[in-house]
N, CA, C and O atoms as a DFTB+ gen file, in Angstrom:
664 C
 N C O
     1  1     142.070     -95.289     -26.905
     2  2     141.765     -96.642     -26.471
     3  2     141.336     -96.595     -25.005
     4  3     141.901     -95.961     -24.113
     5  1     140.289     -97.335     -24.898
     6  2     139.505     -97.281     -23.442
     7  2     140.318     -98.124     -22.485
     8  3     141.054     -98.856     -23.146
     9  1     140.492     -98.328     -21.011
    10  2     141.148     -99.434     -20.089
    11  2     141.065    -100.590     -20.415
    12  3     141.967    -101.424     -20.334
    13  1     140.079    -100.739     -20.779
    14  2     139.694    -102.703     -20.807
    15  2     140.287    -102.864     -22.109
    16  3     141.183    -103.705     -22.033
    17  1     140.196    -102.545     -22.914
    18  2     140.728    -102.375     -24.141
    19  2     142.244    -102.565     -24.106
    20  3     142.766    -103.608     -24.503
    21  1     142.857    -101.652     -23.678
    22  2     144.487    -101.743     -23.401
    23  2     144.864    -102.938     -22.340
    24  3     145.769    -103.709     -22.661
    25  1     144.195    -103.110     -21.087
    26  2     144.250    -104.459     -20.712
    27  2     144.475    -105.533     -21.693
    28  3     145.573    -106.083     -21.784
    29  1     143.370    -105.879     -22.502
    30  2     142.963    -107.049     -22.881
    31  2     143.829    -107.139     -24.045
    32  3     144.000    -108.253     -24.539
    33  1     144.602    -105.767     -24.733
    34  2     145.297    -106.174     -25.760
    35  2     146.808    -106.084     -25.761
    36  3     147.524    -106.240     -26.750
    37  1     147.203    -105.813     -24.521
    38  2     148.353    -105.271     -23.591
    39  2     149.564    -107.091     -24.328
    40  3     148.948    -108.138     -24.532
    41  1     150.616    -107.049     -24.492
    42  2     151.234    -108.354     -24.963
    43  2     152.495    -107.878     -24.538
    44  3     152.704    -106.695     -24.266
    45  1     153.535    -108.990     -24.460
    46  2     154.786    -107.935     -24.294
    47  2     155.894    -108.330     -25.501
    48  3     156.018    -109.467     -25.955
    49  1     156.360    -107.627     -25.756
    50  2     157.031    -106.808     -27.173
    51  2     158.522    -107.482     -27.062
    52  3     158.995    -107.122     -25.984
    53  1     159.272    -108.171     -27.641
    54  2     160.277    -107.917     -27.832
    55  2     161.126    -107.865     -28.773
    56  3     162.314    -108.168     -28.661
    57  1     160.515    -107.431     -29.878
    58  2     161.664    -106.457     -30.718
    59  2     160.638    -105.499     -31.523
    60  3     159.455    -105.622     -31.840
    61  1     161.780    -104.314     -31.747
    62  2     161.113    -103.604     -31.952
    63  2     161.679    -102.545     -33.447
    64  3     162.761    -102.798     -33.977
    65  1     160.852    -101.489     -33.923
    66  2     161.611    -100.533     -34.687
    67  2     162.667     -99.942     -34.427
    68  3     162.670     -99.674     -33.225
    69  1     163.622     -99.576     -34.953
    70  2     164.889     -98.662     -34.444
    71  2     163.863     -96.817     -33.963
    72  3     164.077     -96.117     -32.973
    73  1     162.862     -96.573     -35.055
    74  2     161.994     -95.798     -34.912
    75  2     162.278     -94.829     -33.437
    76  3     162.400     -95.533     -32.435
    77  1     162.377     -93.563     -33.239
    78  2     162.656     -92.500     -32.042
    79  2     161.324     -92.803     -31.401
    80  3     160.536     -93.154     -32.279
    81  1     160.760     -92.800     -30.173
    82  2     159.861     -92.551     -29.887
    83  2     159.245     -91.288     -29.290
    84  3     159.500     -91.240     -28.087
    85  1     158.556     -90.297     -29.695
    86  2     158.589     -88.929     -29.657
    87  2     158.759     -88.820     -28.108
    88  3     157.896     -89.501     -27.555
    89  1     159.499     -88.256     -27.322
    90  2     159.748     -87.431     -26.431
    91  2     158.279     -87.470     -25.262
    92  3     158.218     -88.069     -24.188
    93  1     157.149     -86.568     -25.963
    94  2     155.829     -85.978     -25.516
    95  2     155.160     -87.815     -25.022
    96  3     154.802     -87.988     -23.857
    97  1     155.100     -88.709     -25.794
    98  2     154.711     -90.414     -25.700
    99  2     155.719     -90.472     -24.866
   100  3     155.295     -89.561     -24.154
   101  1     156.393     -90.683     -24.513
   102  2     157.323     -91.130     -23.373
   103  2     156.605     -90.373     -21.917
   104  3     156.195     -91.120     -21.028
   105  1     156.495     -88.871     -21.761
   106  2     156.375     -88.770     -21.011
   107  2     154.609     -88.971     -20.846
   108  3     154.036     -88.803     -19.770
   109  1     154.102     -89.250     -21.766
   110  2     152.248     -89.728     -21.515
   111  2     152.580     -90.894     -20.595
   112  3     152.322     -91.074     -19.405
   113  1     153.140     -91.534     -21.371
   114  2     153.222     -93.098     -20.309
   115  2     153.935     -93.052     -19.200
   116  3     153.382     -93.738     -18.340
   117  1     155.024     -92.502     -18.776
   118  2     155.297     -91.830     -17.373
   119  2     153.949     -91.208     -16.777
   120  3     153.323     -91.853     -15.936
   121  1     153.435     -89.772     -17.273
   122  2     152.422     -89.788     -16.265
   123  2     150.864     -90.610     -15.715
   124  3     149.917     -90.472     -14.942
   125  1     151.354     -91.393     -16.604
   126  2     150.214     -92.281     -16.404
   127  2     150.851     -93.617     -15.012
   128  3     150.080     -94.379     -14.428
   129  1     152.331     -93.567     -14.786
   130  2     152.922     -94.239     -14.021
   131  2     152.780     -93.687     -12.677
   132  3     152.819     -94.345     -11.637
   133  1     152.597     -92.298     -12.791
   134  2     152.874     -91.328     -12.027
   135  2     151.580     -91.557     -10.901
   136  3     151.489     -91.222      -9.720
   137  1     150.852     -92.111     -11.599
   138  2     148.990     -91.832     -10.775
   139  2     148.653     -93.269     -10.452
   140  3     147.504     -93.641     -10.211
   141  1     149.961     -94.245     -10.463
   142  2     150.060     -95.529     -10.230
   143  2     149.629     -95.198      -8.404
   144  3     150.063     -94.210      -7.813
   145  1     148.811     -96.136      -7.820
   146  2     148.911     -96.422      -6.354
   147  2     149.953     -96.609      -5.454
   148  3     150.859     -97.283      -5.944
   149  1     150.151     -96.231      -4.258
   150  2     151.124     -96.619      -3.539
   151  2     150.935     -96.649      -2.186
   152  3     150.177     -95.838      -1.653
   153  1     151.564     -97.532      -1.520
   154  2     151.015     -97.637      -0.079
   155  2     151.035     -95.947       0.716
   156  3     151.966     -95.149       0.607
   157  1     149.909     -95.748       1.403
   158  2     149.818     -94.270       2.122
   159  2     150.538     -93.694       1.251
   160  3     151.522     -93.165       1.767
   161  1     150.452     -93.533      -0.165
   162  2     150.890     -92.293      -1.179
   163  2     151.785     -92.332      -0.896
   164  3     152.112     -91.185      -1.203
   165  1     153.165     -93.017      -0.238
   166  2     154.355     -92.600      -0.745
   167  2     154.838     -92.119      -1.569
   168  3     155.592     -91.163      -1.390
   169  1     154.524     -92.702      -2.965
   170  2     154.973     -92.546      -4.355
   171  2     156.314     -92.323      -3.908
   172  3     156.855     -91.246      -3.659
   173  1     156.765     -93.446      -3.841
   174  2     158.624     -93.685      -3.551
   175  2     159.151     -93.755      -4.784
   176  3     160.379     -93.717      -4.703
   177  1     158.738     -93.847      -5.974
   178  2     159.235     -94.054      -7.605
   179  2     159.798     -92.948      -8.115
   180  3     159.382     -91.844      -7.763
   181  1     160.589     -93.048      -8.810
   182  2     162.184     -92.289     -10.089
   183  2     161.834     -92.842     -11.106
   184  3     161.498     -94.026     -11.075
   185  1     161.829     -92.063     -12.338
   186  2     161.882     -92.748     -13.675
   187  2     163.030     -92.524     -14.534
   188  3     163.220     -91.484     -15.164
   189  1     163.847     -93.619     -14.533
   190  2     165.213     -92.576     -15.871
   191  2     164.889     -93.206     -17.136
   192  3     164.743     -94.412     -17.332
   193  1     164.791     -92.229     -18.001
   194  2     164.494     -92.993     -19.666
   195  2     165.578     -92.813     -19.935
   196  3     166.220     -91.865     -19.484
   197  1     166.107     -93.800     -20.846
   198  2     167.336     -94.436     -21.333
   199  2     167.293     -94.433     -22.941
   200  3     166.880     -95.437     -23.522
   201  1     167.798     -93.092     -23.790
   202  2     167.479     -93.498     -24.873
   203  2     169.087     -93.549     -25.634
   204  3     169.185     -93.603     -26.859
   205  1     169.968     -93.531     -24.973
   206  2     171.292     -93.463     -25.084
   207  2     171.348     -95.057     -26.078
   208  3     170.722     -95.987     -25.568
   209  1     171.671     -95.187     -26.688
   210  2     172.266     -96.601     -27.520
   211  2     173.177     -97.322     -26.828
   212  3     172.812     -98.472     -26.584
   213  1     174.784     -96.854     -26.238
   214  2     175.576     -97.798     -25.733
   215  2     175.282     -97.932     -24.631
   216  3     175.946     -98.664     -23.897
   217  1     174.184     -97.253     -24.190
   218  2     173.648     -97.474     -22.267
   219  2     172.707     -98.587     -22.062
   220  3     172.577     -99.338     -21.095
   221  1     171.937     -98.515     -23.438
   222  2     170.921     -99.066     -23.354
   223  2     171.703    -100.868     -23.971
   224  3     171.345    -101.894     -23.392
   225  1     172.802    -100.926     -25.233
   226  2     173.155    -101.982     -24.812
   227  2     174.172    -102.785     -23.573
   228  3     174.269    -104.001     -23.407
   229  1     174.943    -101.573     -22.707
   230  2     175.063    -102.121     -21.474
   231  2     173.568    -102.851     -21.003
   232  3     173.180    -103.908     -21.500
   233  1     172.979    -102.260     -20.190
   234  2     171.755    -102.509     -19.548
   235  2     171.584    -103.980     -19.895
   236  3     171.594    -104.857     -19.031
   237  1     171.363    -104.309     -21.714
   238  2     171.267    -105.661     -21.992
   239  2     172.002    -106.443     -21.534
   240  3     171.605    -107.423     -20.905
   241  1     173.628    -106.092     -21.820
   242  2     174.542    -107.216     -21.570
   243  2     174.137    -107.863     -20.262
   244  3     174.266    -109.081     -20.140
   245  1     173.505    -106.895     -18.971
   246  2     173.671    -107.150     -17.948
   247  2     172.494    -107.683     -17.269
   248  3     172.505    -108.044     -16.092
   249  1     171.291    -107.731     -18.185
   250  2     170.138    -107.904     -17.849
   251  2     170.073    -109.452     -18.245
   252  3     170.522    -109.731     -19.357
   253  1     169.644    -110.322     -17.585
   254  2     169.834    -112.083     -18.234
   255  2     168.525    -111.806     -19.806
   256  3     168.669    -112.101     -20.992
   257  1     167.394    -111.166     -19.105
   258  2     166.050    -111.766     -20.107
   259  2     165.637    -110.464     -20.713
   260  3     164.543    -110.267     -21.242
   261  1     166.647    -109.548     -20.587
   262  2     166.151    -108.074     -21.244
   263  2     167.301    -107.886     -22.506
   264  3     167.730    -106.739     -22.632
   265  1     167.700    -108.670     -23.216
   266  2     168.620    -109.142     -24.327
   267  2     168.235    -108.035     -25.557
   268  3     169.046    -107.496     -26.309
   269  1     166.650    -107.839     -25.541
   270  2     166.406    -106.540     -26.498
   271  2     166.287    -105.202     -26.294
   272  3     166.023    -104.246     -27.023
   273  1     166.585    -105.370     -24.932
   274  2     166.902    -103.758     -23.993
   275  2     167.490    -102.871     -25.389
   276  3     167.249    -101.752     -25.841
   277  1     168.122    -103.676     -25.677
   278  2     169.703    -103.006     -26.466
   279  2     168.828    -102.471     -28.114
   280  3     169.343    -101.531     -28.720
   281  1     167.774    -103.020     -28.601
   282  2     167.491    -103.146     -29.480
   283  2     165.846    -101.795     -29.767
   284  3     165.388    -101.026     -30.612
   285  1     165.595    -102.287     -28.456
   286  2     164.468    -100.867     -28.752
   287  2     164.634     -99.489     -28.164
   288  3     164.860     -99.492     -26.953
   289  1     164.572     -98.297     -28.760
   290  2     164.423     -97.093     -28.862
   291  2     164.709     -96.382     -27.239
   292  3     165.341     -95.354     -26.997
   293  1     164.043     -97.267     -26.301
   294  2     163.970     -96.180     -25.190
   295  2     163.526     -98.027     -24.222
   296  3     162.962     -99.085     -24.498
   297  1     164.366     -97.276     -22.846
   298  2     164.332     -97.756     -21.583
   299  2     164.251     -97.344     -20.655
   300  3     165.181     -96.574     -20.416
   301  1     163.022     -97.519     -19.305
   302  2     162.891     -97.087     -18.904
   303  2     162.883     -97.776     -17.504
   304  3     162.003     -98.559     -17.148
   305  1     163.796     -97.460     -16.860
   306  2     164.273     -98.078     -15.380
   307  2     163.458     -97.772     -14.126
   308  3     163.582     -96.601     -13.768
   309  1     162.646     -98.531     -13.357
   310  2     162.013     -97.707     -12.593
   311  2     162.722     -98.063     -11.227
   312  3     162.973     -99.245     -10.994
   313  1     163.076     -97.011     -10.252
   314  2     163.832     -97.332      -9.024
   315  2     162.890     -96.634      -8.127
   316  3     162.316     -95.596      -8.456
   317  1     162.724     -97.280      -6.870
   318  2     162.161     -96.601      -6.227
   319  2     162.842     -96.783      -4.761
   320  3     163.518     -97.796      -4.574
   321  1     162.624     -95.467      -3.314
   322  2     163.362     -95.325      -2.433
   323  2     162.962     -96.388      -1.614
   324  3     161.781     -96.381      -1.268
   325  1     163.647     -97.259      -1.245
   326  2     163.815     -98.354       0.154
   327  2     162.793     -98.354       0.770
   328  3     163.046     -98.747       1.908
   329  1     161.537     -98.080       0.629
   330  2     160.306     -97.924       1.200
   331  2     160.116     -99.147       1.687
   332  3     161.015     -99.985       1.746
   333  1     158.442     -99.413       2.227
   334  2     158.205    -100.463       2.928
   335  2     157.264    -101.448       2.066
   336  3     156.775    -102.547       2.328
   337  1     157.224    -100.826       1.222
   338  2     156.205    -100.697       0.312
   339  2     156.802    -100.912      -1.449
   340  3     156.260    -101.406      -2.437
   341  1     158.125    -100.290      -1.232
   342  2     158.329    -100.311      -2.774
   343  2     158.183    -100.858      -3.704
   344  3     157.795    -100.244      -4.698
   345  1     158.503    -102.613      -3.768
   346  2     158.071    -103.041      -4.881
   347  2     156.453    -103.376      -5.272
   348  3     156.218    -103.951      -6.335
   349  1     155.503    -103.040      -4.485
   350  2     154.195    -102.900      -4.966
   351  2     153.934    -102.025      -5.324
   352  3     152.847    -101.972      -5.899
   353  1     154.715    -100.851      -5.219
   354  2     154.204     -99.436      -5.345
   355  2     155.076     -99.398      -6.702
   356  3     154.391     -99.133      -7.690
   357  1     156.607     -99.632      -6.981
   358  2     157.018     -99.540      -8.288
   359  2     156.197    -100.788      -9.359
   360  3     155.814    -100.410     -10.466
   361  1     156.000    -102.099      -8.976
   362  2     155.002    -102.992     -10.201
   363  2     153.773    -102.254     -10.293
   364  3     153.297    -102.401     -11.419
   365  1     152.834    -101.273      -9.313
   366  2     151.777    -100.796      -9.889
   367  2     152.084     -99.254     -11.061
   368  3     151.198     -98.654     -11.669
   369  1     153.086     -99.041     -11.078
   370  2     153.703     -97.362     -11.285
   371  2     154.391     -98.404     -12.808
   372  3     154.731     -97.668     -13.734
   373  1     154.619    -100.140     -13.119
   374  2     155.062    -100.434     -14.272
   375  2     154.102    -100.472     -14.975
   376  3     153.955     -99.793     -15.991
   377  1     153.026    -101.571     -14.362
   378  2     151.949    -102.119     -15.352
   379  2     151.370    -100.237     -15.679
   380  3     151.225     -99.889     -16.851
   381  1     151.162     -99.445     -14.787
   382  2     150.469     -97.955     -15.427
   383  2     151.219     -97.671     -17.035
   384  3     150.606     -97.375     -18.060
   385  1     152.871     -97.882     -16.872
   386  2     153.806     -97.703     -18.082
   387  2     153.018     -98.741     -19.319
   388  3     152.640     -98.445     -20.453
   389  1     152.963     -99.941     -18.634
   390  2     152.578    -100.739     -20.152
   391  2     151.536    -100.872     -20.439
   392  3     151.177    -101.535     -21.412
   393  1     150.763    -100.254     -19.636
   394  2     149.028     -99.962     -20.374
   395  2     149.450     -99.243     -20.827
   396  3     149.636     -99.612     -21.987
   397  1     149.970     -97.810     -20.613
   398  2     149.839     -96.619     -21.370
   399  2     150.724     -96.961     -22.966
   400  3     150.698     -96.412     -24.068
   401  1     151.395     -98.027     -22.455
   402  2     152.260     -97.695     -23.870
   403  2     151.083     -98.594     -24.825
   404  3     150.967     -98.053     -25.925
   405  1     150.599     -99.261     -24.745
   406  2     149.588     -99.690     -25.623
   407  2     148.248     -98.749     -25.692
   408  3     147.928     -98.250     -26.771
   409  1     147.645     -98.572     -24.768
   410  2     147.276     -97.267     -25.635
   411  2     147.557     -96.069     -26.233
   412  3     146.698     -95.220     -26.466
   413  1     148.732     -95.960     -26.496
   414  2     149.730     -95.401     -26.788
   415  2     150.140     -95.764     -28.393
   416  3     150.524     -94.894     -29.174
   417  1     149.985     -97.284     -28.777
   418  2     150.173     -97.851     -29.835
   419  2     151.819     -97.877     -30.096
   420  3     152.511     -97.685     -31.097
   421  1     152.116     -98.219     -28.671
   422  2     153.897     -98.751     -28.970
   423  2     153.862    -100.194     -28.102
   424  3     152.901    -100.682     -27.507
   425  1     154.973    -100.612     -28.206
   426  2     155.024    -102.122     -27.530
   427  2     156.075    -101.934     -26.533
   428  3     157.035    -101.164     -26.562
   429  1     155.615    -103.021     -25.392
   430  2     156.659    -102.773     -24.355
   431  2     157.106    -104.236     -23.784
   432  3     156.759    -105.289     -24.319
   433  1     157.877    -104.153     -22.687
   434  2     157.842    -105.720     -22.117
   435  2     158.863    -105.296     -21.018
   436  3     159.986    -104.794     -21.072
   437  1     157.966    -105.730     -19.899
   438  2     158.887    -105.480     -18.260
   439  2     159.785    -106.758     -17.805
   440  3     159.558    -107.950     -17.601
   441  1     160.816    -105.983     -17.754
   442  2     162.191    -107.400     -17.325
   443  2     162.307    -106.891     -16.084
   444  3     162.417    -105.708     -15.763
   445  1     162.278    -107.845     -15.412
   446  2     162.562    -107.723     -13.736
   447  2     163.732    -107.196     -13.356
   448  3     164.773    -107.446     -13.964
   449  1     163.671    -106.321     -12.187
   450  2     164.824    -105.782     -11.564
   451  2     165.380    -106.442     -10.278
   452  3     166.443    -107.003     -10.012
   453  1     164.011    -106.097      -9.431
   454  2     164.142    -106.232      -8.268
   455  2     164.792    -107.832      -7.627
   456  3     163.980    -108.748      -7.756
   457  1     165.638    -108.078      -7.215
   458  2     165.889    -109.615      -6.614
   459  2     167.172    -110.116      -7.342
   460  3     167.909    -110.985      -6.877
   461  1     167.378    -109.441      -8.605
   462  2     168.297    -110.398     -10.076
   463  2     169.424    -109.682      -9.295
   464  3     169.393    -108.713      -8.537
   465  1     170.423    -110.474      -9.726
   466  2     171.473    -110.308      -9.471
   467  2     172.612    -109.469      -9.995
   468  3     173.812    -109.705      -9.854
   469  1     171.959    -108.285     -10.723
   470  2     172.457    -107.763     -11.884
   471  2     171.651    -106.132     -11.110
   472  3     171.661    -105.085     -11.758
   473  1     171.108    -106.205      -9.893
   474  2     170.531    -104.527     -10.062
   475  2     171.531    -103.506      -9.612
   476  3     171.375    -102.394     -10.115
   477  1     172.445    -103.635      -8.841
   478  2     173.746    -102.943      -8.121
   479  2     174.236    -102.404      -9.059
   480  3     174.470    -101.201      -8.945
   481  1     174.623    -103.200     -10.528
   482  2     175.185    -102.884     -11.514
   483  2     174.650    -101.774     -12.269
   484  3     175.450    -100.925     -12.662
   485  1     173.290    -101.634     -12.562
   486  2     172.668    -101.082     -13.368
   487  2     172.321    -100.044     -12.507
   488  3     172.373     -98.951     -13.071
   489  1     171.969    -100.004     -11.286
   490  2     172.183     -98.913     -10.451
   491  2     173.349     -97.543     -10.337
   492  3     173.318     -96.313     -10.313
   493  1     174.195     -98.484     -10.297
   494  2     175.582     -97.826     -10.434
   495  2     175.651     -97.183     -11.545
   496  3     175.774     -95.960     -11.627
   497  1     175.560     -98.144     -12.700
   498  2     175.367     -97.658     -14.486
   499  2     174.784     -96.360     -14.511
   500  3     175.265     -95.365     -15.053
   501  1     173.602     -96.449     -13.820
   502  2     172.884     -94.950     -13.970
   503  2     172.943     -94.084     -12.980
   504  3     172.040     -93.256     -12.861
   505  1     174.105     -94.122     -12.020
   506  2     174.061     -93.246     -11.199
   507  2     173.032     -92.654     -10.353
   508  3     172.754     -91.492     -10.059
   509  1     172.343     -94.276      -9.920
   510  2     171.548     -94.049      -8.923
   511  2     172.371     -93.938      -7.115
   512  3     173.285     -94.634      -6.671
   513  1     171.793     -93.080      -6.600
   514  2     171.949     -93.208      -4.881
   515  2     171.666     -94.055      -4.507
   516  3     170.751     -94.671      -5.055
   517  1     172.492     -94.709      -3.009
   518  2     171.951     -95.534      -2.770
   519  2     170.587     -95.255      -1.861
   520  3     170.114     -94.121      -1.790
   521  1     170.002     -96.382      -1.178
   522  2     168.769     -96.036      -0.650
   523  2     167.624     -96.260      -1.860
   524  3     166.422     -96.151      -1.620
   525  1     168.034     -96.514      -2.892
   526  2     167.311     -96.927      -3.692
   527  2     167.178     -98.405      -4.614
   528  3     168.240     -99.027      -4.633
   529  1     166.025     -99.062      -5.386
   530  2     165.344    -100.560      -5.159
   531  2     165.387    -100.288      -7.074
   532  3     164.869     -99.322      -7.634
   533  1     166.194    -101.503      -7.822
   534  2     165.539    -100.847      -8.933
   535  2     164.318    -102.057      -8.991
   536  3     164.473    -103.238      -8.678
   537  1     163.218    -101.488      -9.424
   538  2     162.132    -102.387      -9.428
   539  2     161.917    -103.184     -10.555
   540  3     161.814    -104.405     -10.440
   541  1     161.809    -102.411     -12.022
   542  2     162.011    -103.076     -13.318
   543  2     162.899    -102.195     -14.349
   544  3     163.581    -101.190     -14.146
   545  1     162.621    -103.005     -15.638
   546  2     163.325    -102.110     -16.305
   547  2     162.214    -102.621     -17.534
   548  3     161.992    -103.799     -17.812
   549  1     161.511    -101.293     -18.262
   550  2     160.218    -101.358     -19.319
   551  2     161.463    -101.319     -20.437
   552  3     162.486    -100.679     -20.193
   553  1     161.323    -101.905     -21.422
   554  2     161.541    -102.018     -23.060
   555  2     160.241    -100.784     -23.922
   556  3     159.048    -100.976     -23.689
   557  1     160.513    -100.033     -24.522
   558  2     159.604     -99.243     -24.950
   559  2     159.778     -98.443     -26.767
   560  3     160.701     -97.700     -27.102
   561  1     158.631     -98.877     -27.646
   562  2     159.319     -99.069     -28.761
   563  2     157.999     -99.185     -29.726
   564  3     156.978     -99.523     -29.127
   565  1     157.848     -98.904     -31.421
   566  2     157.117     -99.431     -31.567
   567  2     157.600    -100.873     -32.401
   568  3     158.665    -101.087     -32.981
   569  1     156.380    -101.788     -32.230
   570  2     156.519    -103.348     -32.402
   571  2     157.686    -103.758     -34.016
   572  3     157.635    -102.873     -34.870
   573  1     158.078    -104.272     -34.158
   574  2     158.223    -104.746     -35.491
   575  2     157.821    -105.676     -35.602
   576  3     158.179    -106.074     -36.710
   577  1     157.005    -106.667     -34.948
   578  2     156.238    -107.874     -34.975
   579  2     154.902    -107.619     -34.686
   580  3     154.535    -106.553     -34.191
   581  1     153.839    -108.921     -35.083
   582  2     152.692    -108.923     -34.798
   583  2     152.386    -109.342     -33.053
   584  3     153.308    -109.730     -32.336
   585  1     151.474    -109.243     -32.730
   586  2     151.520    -109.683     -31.070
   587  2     151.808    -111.134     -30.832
   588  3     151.352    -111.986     -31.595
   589  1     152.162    -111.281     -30.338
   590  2     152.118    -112.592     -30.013
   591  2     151.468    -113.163     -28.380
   592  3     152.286    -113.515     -27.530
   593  1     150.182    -113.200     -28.116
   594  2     149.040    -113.286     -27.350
   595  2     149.228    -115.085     -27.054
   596  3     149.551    -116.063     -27.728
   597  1     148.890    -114.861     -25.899
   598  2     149.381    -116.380     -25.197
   599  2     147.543    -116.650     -24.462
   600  3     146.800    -115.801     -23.970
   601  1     147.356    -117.824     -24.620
   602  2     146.053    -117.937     -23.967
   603  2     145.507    -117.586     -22.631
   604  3     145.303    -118.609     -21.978
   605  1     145.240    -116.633     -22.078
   606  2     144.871    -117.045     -20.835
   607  2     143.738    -117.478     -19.775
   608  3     142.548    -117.395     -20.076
   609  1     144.091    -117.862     -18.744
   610  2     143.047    -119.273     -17.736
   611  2     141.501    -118.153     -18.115
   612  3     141.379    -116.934     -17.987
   613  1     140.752    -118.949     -18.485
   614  2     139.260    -118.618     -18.202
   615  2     138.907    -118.301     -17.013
   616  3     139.376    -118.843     -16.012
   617  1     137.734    -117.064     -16.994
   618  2     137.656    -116.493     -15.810
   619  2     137.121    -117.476     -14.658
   620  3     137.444    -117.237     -13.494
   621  1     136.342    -118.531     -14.952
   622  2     135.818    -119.245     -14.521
   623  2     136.848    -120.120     -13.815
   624  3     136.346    -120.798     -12.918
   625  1     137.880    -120.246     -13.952
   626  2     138.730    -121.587     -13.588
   627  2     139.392    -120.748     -12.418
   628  3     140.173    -121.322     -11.659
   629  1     139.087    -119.350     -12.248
   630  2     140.000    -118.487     -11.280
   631  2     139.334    -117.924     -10.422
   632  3     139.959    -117.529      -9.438
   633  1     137.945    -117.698     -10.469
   634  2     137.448    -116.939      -9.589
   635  2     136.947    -117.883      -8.771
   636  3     136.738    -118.997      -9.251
   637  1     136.596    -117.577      -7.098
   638  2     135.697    -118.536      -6.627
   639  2     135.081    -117.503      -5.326
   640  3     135.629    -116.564      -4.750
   641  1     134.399    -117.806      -5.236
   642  2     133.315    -116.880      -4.011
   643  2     133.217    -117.289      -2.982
   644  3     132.906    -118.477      -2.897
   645  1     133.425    -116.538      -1.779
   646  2     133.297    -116.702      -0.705
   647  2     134.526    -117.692      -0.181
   648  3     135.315    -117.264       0.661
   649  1     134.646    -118.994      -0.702
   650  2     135.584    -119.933       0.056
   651  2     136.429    -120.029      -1.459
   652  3     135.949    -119.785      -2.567
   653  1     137.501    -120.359      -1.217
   654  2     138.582    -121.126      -2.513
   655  2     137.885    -122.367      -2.671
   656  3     137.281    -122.672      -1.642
   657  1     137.741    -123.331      -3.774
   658  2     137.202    -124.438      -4.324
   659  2     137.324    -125.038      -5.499
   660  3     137.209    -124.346      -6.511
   661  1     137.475    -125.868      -5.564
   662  2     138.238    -126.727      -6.566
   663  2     137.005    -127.446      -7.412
   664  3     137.258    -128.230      -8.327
């Protein structure tokens, strides 16, 4: 599947097969996270995949809107070091994860880390150091549902040239 392609058909997933997801696909979509941008190349980002069952339904209990954490195959936490930069550099190093997982032909869906009141916990959970930001946490799986595609704004209603204009 080409970029625009995985863009445009990119949805986010939440539930999924019990289905393993092979090992080798996990780490495609990591390195595709890997070549994510980051301010002056830091690349301040950690990836822990989570395919543990009672870890992965901790994670849920503790996550408010990641309730199917618990339910699909593999999780994947992205933390990155206290940078200056980090959470642009870990959301570009996610969306790389959930393109790849659609071209990939699995389903995903990013629950926020960074800010919730729940990341200390899940930090701790995984025996992260401190000095570190968790940024999100990817759901990764294949679908047991059809997509469910939400409309979005026409390009026209968003772009404007030169000045903003209404």
């Amino acid at each position: 599947m080409d970029a625009l392609t995985a863009l445009r058909s990119r949805w986010s997933c939440r539930s999924y097969l019990p289905d393993p997801v092979p090992r080798e696909t996990v780490l495609q979509a990591l390195d595709a996270a890997r070549h994510a941008p980051s301010g002056n190349n830091v690349q301040p980002w950690e990836f822990i995949v989570i395919t543990d069952s009672e870890l992965r339904k901790q994670i849920a209990e503790l996550a408010e809107y990641g309730k199917f954490i618990a339910q699909a195959p593999v999780c994947i936490a992205v933390v990155c070091r206290d940078t200056k930069y980090y959470l642009e550099d870990g959301s570009a190093a996610t969306q790389n994860i959930l393109l790849a997982a659609t071209a990939l032909g699995l389903g995903s869906c990013w629950v926020a880390g960074d800010k919730k009141p729940y990341c200390g916990q899940i930090l701790a959970l995984l025996g992260v150091p401190a000095g570190y930001k968790l940024v999100s946490l990817v759901a990764l799986g294949k679908p047991a549902t059809e997509p469910k595609r939400r409309e979005k704004r026409r390009l026209e209603e968003l772009v404007h040239w030169e000045r903003f204009s209404r």
